[in-house]
PDB file of C-alpha atoms in Angstrom:
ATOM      1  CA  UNK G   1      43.929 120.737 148.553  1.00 52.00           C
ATOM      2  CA  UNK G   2      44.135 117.618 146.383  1.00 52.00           C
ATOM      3  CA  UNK G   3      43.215 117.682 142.503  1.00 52.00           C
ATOM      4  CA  UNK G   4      39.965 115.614 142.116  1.00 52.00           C
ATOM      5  CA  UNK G   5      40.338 112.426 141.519  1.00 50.00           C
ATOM      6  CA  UNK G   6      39.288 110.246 138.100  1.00 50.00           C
ATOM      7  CA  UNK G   7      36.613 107.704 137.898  1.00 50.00           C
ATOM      8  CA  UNK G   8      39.558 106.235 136.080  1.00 50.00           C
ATOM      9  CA  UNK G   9      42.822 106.614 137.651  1.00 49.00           C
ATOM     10  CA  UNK G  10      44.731 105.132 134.836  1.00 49.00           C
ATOM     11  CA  UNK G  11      43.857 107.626 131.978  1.00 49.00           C
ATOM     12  CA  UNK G  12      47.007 106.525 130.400  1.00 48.00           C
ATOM     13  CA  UNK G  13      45.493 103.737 129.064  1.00 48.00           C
ATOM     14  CA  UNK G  14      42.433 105.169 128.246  1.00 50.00           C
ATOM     15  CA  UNK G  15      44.552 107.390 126.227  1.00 47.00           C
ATOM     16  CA  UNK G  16      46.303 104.122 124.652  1.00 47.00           C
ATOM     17  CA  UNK G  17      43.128 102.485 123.993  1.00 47.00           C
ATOM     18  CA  UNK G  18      41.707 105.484 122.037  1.00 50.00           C
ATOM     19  CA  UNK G  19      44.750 105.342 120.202  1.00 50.00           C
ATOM     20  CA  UNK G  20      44.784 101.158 119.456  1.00 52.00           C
ATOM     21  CA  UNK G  21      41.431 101.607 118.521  1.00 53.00           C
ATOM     22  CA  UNK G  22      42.018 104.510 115.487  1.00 55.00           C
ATOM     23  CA  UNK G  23      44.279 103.308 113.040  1.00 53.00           C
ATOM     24  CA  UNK G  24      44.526 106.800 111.528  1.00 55.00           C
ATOM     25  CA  UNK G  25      46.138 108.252 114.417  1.00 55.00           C
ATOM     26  CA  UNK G  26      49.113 105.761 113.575  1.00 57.00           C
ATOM     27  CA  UNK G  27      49.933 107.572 110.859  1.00 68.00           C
ATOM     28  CA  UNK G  28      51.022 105.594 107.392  1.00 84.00           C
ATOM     29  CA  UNK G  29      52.848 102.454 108.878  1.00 87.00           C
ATOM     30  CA  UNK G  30      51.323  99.392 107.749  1.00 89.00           C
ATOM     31  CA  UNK G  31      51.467  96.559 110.572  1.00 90.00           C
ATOM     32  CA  UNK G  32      54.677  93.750 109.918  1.00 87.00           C
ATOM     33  CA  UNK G  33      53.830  91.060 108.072  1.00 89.00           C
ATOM     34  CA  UNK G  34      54.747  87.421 109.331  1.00 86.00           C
ATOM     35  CA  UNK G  35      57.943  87.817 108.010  1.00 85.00           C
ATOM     36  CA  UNK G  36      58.587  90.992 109.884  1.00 85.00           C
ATOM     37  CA  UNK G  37      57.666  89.121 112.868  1.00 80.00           C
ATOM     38  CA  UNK G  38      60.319  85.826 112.646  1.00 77.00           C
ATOM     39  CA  UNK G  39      63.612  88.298 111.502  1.00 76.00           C
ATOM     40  CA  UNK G  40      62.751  90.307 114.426  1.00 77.00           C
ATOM     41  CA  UNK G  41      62.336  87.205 116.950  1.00 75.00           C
ATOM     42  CA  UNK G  42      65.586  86.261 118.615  1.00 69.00           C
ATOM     43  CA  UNK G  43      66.670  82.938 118.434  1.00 68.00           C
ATOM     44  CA  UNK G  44      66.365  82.925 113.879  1.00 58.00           C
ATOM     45  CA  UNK G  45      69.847  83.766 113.079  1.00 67.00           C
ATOM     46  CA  UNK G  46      69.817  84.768 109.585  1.00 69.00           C
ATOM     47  CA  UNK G  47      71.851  82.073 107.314  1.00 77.00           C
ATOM     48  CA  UNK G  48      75.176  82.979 105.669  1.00 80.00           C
ATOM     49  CA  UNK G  49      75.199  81.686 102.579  1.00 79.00           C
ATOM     50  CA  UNK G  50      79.130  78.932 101.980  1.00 83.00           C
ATOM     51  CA  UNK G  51      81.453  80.039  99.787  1.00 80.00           C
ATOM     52  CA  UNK G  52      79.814  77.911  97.030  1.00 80.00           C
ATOM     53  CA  UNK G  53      76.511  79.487  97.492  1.00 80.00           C
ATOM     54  CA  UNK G  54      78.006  82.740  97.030  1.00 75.00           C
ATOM     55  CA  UNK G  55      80.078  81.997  94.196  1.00 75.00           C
ATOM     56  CA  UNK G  56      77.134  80.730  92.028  1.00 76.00           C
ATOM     57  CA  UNK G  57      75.471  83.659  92.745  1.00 74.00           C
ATOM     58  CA  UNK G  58      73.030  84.998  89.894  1.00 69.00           C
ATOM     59  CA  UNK G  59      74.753  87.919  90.099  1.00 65.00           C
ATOM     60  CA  UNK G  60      74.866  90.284  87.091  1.00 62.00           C
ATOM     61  CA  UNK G  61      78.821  90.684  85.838  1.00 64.00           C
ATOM     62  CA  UNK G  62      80.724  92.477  83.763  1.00 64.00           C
ATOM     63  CA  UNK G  63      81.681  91.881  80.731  1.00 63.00           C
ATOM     64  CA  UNK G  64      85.896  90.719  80.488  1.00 61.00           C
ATOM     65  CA  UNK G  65      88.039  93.358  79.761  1.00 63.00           C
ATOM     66  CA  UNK G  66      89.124  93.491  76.408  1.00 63.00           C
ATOM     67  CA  UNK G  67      93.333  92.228  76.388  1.00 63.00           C
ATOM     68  CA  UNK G  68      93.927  94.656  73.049  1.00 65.00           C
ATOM     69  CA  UNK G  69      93.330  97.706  74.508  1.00 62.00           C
ATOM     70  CA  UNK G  70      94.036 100.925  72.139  1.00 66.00           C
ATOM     71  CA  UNK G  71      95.037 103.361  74.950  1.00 65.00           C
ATOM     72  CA  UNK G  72      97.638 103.413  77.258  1.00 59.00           C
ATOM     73  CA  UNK G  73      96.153 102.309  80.909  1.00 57.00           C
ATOM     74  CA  UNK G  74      98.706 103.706  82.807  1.00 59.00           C
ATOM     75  CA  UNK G  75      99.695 107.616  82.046  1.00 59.00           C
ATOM     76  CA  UNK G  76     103.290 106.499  82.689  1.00 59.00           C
ATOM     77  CA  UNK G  77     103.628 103.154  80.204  1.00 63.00           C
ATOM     78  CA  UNK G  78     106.281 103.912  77.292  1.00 65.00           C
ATOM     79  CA  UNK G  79     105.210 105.236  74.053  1.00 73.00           C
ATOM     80  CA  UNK G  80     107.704 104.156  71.173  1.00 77.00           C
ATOM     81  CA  UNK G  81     107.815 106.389  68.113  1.00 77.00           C
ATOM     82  CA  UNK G  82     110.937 106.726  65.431  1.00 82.00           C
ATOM     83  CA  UNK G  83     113.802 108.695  65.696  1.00 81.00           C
ATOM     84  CA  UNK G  84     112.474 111.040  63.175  1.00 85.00           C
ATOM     85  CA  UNK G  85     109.773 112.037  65.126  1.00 86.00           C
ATOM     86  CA  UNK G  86     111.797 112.589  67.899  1.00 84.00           C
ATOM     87  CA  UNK G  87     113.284 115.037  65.638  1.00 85.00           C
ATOM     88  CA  UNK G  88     110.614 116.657  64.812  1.00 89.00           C
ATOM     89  CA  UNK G  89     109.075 116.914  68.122  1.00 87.00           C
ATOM     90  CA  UNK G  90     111.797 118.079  69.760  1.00 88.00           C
ATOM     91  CA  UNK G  91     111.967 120.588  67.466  1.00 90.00           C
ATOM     92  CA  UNK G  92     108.801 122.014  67.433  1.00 91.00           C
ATOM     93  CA  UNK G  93     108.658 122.091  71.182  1.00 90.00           C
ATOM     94  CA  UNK G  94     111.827 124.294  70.833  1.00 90.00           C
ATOM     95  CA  UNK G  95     109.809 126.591  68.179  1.00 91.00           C
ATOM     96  CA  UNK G  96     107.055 126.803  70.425  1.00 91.00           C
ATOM     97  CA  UNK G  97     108.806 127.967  73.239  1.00 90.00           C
ATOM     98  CA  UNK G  98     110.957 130.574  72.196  1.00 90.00           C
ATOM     99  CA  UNK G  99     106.969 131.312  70.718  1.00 91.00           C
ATOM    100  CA  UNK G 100     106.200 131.676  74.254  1.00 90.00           C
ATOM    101  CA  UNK G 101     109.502 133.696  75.523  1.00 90.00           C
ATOM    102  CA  UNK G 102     108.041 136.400  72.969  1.00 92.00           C
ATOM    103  CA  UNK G 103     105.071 136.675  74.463  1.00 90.00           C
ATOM    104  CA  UNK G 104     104.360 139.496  77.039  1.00 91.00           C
ATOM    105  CA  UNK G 105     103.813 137.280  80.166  1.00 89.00           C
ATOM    106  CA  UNK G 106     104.496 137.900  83.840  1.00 92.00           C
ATOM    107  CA  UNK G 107     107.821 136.745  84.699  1.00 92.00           C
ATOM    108  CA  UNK G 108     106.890 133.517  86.345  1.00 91.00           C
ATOM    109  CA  UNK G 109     106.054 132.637  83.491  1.00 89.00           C
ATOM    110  CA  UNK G 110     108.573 133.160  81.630  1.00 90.00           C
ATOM    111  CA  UNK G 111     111.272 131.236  83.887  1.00 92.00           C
ATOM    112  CA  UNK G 112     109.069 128.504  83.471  1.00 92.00           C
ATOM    113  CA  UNK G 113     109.342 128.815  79.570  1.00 91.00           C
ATOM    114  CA  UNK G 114     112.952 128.905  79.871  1.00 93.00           C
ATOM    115  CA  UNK G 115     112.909 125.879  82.102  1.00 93.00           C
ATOM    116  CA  UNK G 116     111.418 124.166  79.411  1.00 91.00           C
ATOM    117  CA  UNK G 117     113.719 125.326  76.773  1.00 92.00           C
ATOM    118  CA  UNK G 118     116.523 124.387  79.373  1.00 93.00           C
ATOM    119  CA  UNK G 119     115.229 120.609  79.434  1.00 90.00           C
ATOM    120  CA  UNK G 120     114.356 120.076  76.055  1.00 89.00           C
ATOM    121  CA  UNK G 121     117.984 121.241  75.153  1.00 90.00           C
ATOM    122  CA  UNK G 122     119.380 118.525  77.673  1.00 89.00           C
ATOM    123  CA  UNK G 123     117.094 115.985  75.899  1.00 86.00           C
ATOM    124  CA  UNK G 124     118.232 117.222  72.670  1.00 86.00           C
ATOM    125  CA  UNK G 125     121.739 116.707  73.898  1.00 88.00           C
ATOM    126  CA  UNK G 126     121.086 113.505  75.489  1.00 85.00           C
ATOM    127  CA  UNK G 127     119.938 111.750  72.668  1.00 80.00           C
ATOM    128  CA  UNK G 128     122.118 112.850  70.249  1.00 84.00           C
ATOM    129  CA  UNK G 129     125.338 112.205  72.567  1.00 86.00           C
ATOM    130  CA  UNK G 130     123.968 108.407  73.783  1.00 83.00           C
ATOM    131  CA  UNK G 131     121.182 107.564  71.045  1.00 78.00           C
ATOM    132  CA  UNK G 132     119.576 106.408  74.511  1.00 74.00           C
ATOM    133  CA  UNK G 133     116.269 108.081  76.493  1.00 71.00           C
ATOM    134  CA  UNK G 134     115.793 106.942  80.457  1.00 64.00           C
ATOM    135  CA  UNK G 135     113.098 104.697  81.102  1.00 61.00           C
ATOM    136  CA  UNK G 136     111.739 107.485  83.359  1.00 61.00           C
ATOM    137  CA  UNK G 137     111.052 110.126  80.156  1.00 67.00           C
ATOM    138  CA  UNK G 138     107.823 106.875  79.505  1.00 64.00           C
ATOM    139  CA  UNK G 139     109.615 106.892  75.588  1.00 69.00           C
ATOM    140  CA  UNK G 140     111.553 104.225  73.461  1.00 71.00           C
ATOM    141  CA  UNK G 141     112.839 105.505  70.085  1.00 72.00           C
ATOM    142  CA  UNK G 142     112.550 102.646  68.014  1.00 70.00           C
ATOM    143  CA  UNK G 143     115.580 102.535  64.976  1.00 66.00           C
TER     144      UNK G 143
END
């Protein structure tokens, strides 16, 4: 047996017409304006601006960066400090080491301590042999 047939055999677009016709059932979108209309016709390619154009830009910039700067910007650009405190640095990082070799630490530890006792030593020795510190230590003793 057949299902009955409609009055109107297209209630698709009944349906669409019911819909067209409430502008509540479209939910919250607002129609496109005129403007929505021309970017979205083909045939409008959308102008790239020439370098000039670009360039004079009223673009907000920022300000120059200052050329005295009063921090290193690089971690690895040389610091240059007197032989005296050279001295007196290398001392204290000797004090402060054998500081930490007392200490009751777990043995890693500790052979990194005397690593660093090790190398501060050779520094030590370095210095005092040659008056001279490698580039690659990022320090210049000034005399």
């Amino acid at each position: 047996m057949e299902p009955a047939a409609d009055s109107n055999p297209t209630n698709q677009s009944n349906a669409g017409s019911k819909i067209a016709s409430n502008p509540s059932s479209l939910g919250s979108t607002p129609p496109p304006t005129e403007q929505d209309l021309m970017q979205n016709i083909p045939g409008h390619p959308v102008h790239a601006p020439s370098f000039c154009e670009f360039a004079l830009q009223n673009l907000p910039s920022a300000p120059p960066a200052s050329l005295a700067r009063r921090e290193a910007i690089l971690p690895t650009e040389l610091q240059e400090i007197t032989t005296e405190e050279f001295d007196r640095s290398i001392k204290e990082a000797a004090r402060s080491t054998q500081a930490i070799l007392a200490l009751k630490l777990p043995q890693s530890c500790k052979h990194k301590a005397q690593d660093l006792v090790s190398s501060i030593k050779q520094s030590k020795r370095k210095w005092e042999e040659t008056s001279i510190v490698p580039d690659d230590e990022d320090i210049k003793i000034a005399r």
